[in-house]
Amino acid sequence: MSHKLLINPIYTSFGIKEKHLLQECIHCGFCLPTCPTYIENGKEMDSPRGRLYLMEAAMNGEIDISERFFEHIDLCLVCRACETACPSGVQFGKLMEITRDVTHSVRYKSSVSKLISNFILSVIIPSHGWLSTIFKLGWLYQKTGLHWVTKNTFMKNILPAKIRNINESIPPIPFKRFAKNNVQTFHAIGEKKGRVALFTGCVMDHLFPDVHAATIRILNWNGYEVVIPSDQTCCGALHVHSGDGKTSKQLRDINLSVFSDRSFDIIILNAAGCGAHLKQYKQENNKDNPTYPFSKKVKDLTEFLATVPLRNPEFPLYLKVVYDEPCHLIHGQGISVEPKQIIKSIPGTTFLSLIESDACCGSAGSYSITETEMSLKVLERKMNHIASTGADCVVTANPGCQIQLQWGMNRKNLSMEVLHIAELLDRAYQKSNGYPLP
Amino acid sequence: MAIDSIFISNLLSLLGENRVITHPDELIVFECDGLTLHKQMPDAVVLPKSTEEVSEIIKLCQTNHTPFLARGSGTGLSGGAIAVEGGVIIQMSLLNQILKIDYEDEIAVVQPGVINLNLTNETSPDGYHFAPDPSSQKACTIGGNVAENAGGPHTLKYGVTANHVMGLKVVMPSGDIVELGGKIEEFSGYDLVGLFVGSEGTLGITTEITVKLIRNPEGVKTFLATYNTINDASNTVSKIIESGIIPAAMELIDNLVIQAVESHLKAGFPTKADAILLIEIDGVKSTLTEEAKRIESICLSQNAVNFQEAETMEERNLLWRGRKEAIGALGKVTPAFYTNDGVIPRSKLPEILEFDLDIGKRYGLEIAHICHAGDGNIHPIILYNPDNKNEIKHAIKISEAILKKCIELGGALTGEHGIGTEKLSSFGIMYSDNDQNQMLRLRKVFNPTDLLNPGKIFPEGAKCGESRINQTIKKGGWI
Ligand code: SF4
Ligand code: SF4
């Protein structure tokens, strides 16, 4: 069952720095009840403290780097709830990234799945053209009714469980994608207060072009000119979580050069996962490095809006709203108050509290595909909490969470709307005189 | 005590593959709890989901002569959840349901794996809470609180866990299931609930706990008093109690801890202060203003350089977060530390703090202080380098000397952490051979085979020759 590796990459790669990072854990266990995987199965190895213990044991050569080890490393959602809970400031996310990175090459030596996963991560994801083609096919798949057939007829029982879950969770793919052929500029409405760049990411261009459009309108309406550099690419977060540090660094360098134009005051993101990753670009480097001003400029949309005099929506939007906090916003970037303030600023909306709003929904990048069983358990818990609120609408601030929550709604036959916070604010603005039409 | 494959397959057929852990590469994470000084790997870990399963597991262990013990979140600081002689750890994390909340009788029935704070969170919208509030309350289980008779800052007014447990369902070391106490105070027969609470998991394993729910006070005021000398702060403590006021909590925190908290959590503690007192009063609103004035004037008369009240709920929560996570914050300033848990009569506070300072200097190690000052429970925290063998030895020596001093001053070995494996060597300082034998005889009645949690509390407890505890520190935890 468990194949032992001949060399222990953690043993050889972890140095003083990593040892020091691990030593910051004082084994207090404060993180345990916040960890979704520990809540589900109650096992210490699937808790943050346990995973750190395993990393340290591996570093000291006390345990084998076997499939048994990876089982617990892989089951981590990297939601980083443990970081928020930790009184000692343990950088869990970083340690997990390092662990996955140093074990990656040895683990997937020449397997077919490695080739496929490599191809997807290093060729398809970073390419706007490749993604366009794939999503076009996806659009056709849904429009021709084939998707309906595989979801609703006997066909679904033929598909292996994993494929079936992926198939069912695909959200409706819009025909129009967010085009990035040339550098585009969207002008401020009224007095111009500044110039910002929009980081548009990879998959979002194709699945959520409306969220980008809403983001641009909101920024324009508040006096900001929005520039979209055309050669920008995927942030590389998916790659780091999968242990592919090499491609991730290549993508980083592309983005750094694309965004090196100093005339942007700010680089705005509406995807929490990418934001948390872009902000980390700086961690590997010091002040003299080109990443430094870049990472300083990166701001989540809600974070940025909290720092400017935001135009209040004039007309009420009668909605009961709950806010589900994306892990990479609250735990990854420490942003939690700002989005709530934005929602509360909309006249007519009732902000309802949501139990465990700061817990992961189980999406976690490709996690819902690789660890479907746990992902579904985590989602189930989340949906039960959401359902008990009686809200009309769940707002979040990350595309991955949107897909996952929408899937949760479908599975439970709930009719609540799932919205990105930019879509909600945009909708509130829409009745105002002079606000651009979608 | 190695376990054989028949025993394992029995466990597997009882619980299924998912709830039995037997591979050393996974068992390693169970080799210690919040005390990382002592390590011993169990031979298996099982995760029961019902009282009956606990009973079946225990019967299997008895038949196979395998030691066994219960474990909650593993936040304890005296090594209570270590499998000293190997054997089976019964991990209670899946027994985590609140079974009943009854406001009419002001009680709740919970499974042992319920997180302490979750019960308060669940009942606070209705105006109630669970009073014992150890610093680890975010993570520790109520089962663990029962085993260790846990305390916390608010012990001063509300008492320890023992004062809040009404009834217990216990699986005895024989596998028999018994119910002790109930939802009313029972005065006939022996008080077995009282005996079980604080027995450190050596008499039986609880699977259901009936606890009191306490109505939230009408008003709460939290104060922060700042001092230039730790001596002034500790004198204030006695003066306040002498005046007849019983605060809900009174915590003393010294400069080293303040620095650590402010470097990471930023609770708003004054970084230049030599010591601070965190004082909380609660009760009927009308009486609080008067009490607040009296406390302020006592603090100022004892040379407090600043006295302020938390204005908002957020400010209050932040101060408490700073206090409760202070130990964790120390992880930022030192690679390892050792938390002592001695108790002294309140009036001796200045004396013991001076003693600590001296002995720390003598061995060249820094000692930080957080004290539940109101009830004389001190937590000197000895900072050391885990890579330096001498410093480890010195840290242990210092701790033993402090405990000895506590006893001399008329105090006790532990306020809330328990004896566990940690204070085995000091147990004899407090209790004569006769005392210990009497306790051991009692244990024998409940736990005749000594298979339940051996090697804890009593130095003689480890019957099977030498204890297998491995006293090396490779981890930078709070030993
Ligand atoms: S990142 Fe999330 S899933 Fe991973 S250990 Fe931390 S809390 Fe658990
Ligand atoms: S809360 Fe932090 S220090 Fe405590 S066990 Fe978890 S990671 Fe370690």
PDB file of N, CA, C and O in Angstrom, chain B residues 118-138:
ATOM      1  N   ASN B 118     -17.626  26.308  23.257  1.00  0.00           N
ATOM      2  CA  ASN B 118     -18.818  26.076  22.426  1.00  0.00           C
ATOM      3  C   ASN B 118     -20.096  26.064  23.252  1.00  0.00           C
ATOM      4  O   ASN B 118     -21.145  26.499  22.789  1.00  0.00           O
ATOM      5  N   LEU B 119     -19.986  25.553  24.487  1.00  0.00           N
ATOM      6  CA  LEU B 119     -21.186  25.509  25.331  1.00  0.00           C
ATOM      7  C   LEU B 119     -21.603  26.933  25.694  1.00  0.00           C
ATOM      8  O   LEU B 119     -22.789  27.281  25.649  1.00  0.00           O
ATOM      9  N   THR B 120     -20.617  27.767  26.008  1.00  0.00           N
ATOM     10  CA  THR B 120     -20.928  29.171  26.298  1.00  0.00           C
ATOM     11  C   THR B 120     -21.481  29.872  25.059  1.00  0.00           C
ATOM     12  O   THR B 120     -22.468  30.599  25.132  1.00  0.00           O
ATOM     13  N   ASN B 121     -20.867  29.640  23.906  1.00  0.00           N
ATOM     14  CA  ASN B 121     -21.362  30.274  22.678  1.00  0.00           C
ATOM     15  C   ASN B 121     -22.792  29.866  22.369  1.00  0.00           C
ATOM     16  O   ASN B 121     -23.591  30.656  21.884  1.00  0.00           O
ATOM     17  N   GLU B 122     -23.084  28.606  22.652  1.00  0.00           N
ATOM     18  CA  GLU B 122     -24.405  28.072  22.348  1.00  0.00           C
ATOM     19  C   GLU B 122     -25.477  28.684  23.260  1.00  0.00           C
ATOM     20  O   GLU B 122     -26.604  28.897  22.845  1.00  0.00           O
ATOM     21  N   THR B 123     -25.086  28.971  24.520  1.00  0.00           N
ATOM     22  CA  THR B 123     -26.094  29.422  25.484  1.00  0.00           C
ATOM     23  C   THR B 123     -26.097  30.929  25.710  1.00  0.00           C
ATOM     24  O   THR B 123     -27.043  31.459  26.281  1.00  0.00           O
ATOM     25  N   SER B 124     -25.043  31.615  25.252  1.00  0.00           N
ATOM     26  CA  SER B 124     -24.974  33.052  25.561  1.00  0.00           C
ATOM     27  C   SER B 124     -26.088  33.886  24.905  1.00  0.00           C
ATOM     28  O   SER B 124     -26.527  34.864  25.500  1.00  0.00           O
ATOM     29  N   PRO B 125     -26.569  33.521  23.704  1.00  0.00           N
ATOM     30  CA  PRO B 125     -27.683  34.326  23.184  1.00  0.00           C
ATOM     31  C   PRO B 125     -28.892  34.288  24.113  1.00  0.00           C
ATOM     32  O   PRO B 125     -29.709  35.214  24.126  1.00  0.00           O
ATOM     33  N   ASP B 126     -29.008  33.228  24.919  1.00  0.00           N
ATOM     34  CA  ASP B 126     -30.131  33.130  25.849  1.00  0.00           C
ATOM     35  C   ASP B 126     -29.764  33.632  27.243  1.00  0.00           C
ATOM     36  O   ASP B 126     -30.511  33.435  28.208  1.00  0.00           O
ATOM     37  N   GLY B 127     -28.571  34.231  27.360  1.00  0.00           N
ATOM     38  CA  GLY B 127     -28.201  34.844  28.624  1.00  0.00           C
ATOM     39  C   GLY B 127     -27.525  33.912  29.620  1.00  0.00           C
ATOM     40  O   GLY B 127     -27.527  34.172  30.818  1.00  0.00           O
ATOM     41  N   TYR B 128     -26.929  32.831  29.140  1.00  0.00           N
ATOM     42  CA  TYR B 128     -26.260  31.893  30.047  1.00  0.00           C
ATOM     43  C   TYR B 128     -24.827  31.615  29.595  1.00  0.00           C
ATOM     44  O   TYR B 128     -24.460  31.898  28.450  1.00  0.00           O
ATOM     45  N   HIS B 129     -24.049  31.047  30.506  1.00  0.00           N
ATOM     46  CA  HIS B 129     -22.719  30.570  30.103  1.00  0.00           C
ATOM     47  C   HIS B 129     -22.262  29.440  31.015  1.00  0.00           C
ATOM     48  O   HIS B 129     -22.886  29.161  32.040  1.00  0.00           O
ATOM     49  N   PHE B 130     -21.174  28.777  30.564  1.00  0.00           N
ATOM     50  CA  PHE B 130     -20.537  27.743  31.372  1.00  0.00           C
ATOM     51  C   PHE B 130     -19.363  28.435  32.055  1.00  0.00           C
ATOM     52  O   PHE B 130     -18.482  28.975  31.390  1.00  0.00           O
ATOM     53  N   ALA B 131     -19.369  28.445  33.406  1.00  0.00           N
ATOM     54  CA  ALA B 131     -18.460  29.339  34.126  1.00  0.00           C
ATOM     55  C   ALA B 131     -16.967  28.989  34.067  1.00  0.00           C
ATOM     56  O   ALA B 131     -16.147  29.882  33.895  1.00  0.00           O
ATOM     57  N   PRO B 132     -16.555  27.708  34.214  1.00  0.00           N
ATOM     58  CA  PRO B 132     -15.107  27.462  34.194  1.00  0.00           C
ATOM     59  C   PRO B 132     -14.513  27.930  32.851  1.00  0.00           C
ATOM     60  O   PRO B 132     -14.986  27.525  31.793  1.00  0.00           O
ATOM     61  N   ASP B 133     -13.519  28.787  32.927  1.00  0.00           N
ATOM     62  CA  ASP B 133     -12.991  29.377  31.690  1.00  0.00           C
ATOM     63  C   ASP B 133     -11.475  29.332  31.620  1.00  0.00           C
ATOM     64  O   ASP B 133     -10.798  30.362  31.598  1.00  0.00           O
ATOM     65  N   PRO B 134     -10.892  28.122  31.573  1.00  0.00           N
ATOM     66  CA  PRO B 134      -9.432  28.042  31.454  1.00  0.00           C
ATOM     67  C   PRO B 134      -8.964  28.798  30.209  1.00  0.00           C
ATOM     68  O   PRO B 134      -9.735  28.985  29.274  1.00  0.00           O
ATOM     69  N   SER B 135      -7.717  29.219  30.227  1.00  0.00           N
ATOM     70  CA  SER B 135      -7.203  29.998  29.089  1.00  0.00           C
ATOM     71  C   SER B 135      -7.353  29.244  27.779  1.00  0.00           C
ATOM     72  O   SER B 135      -7.488  29.833  26.722  1.00  0.00           O
ATOM     73  N   SER B 136      -7.343  27.920  27.868  1.00  0.00           N
ATOM     74  CA  SER B 136      -7.460  27.118  26.658  1.00  0.00           C
ATOM     75  C   SER B 136      -8.916  26.869  26.284  1.00  0.00           C
ATOM     76  O   SER B 136      -9.192  25.991  25.476  1.00  0.00           O
ATOM     77  N   GLN B 137      -9.848  27.644  26.814  1.00  0.00           N
ATOM     78  CA  GLN B 137     -11.267  27.319  26.649  1.00  0.00           C
ATOM     79  C   GLN B 137     -11.731  27.281  25.193  1.00  0.00           C
ATOM     80  O   GLN B 137     -12.720  26.628  24.885  1.00  0.00           O
ATOM     81  N   LYS B 138     -11.006  27.942  24.309  1.00  0.00           N
ATOM     82  CA  LYS B 138     -11.325  27.867  22.881  1.00  0.00           C
ATOM     83  C   LYS B 138     -11.134  26.454  22.347  1.00  0.00           C
ATOM     84  O   LYS B 138     -11.693  26.089  21.321  1.00  0.00           O
TER      85      LYS B 138
END
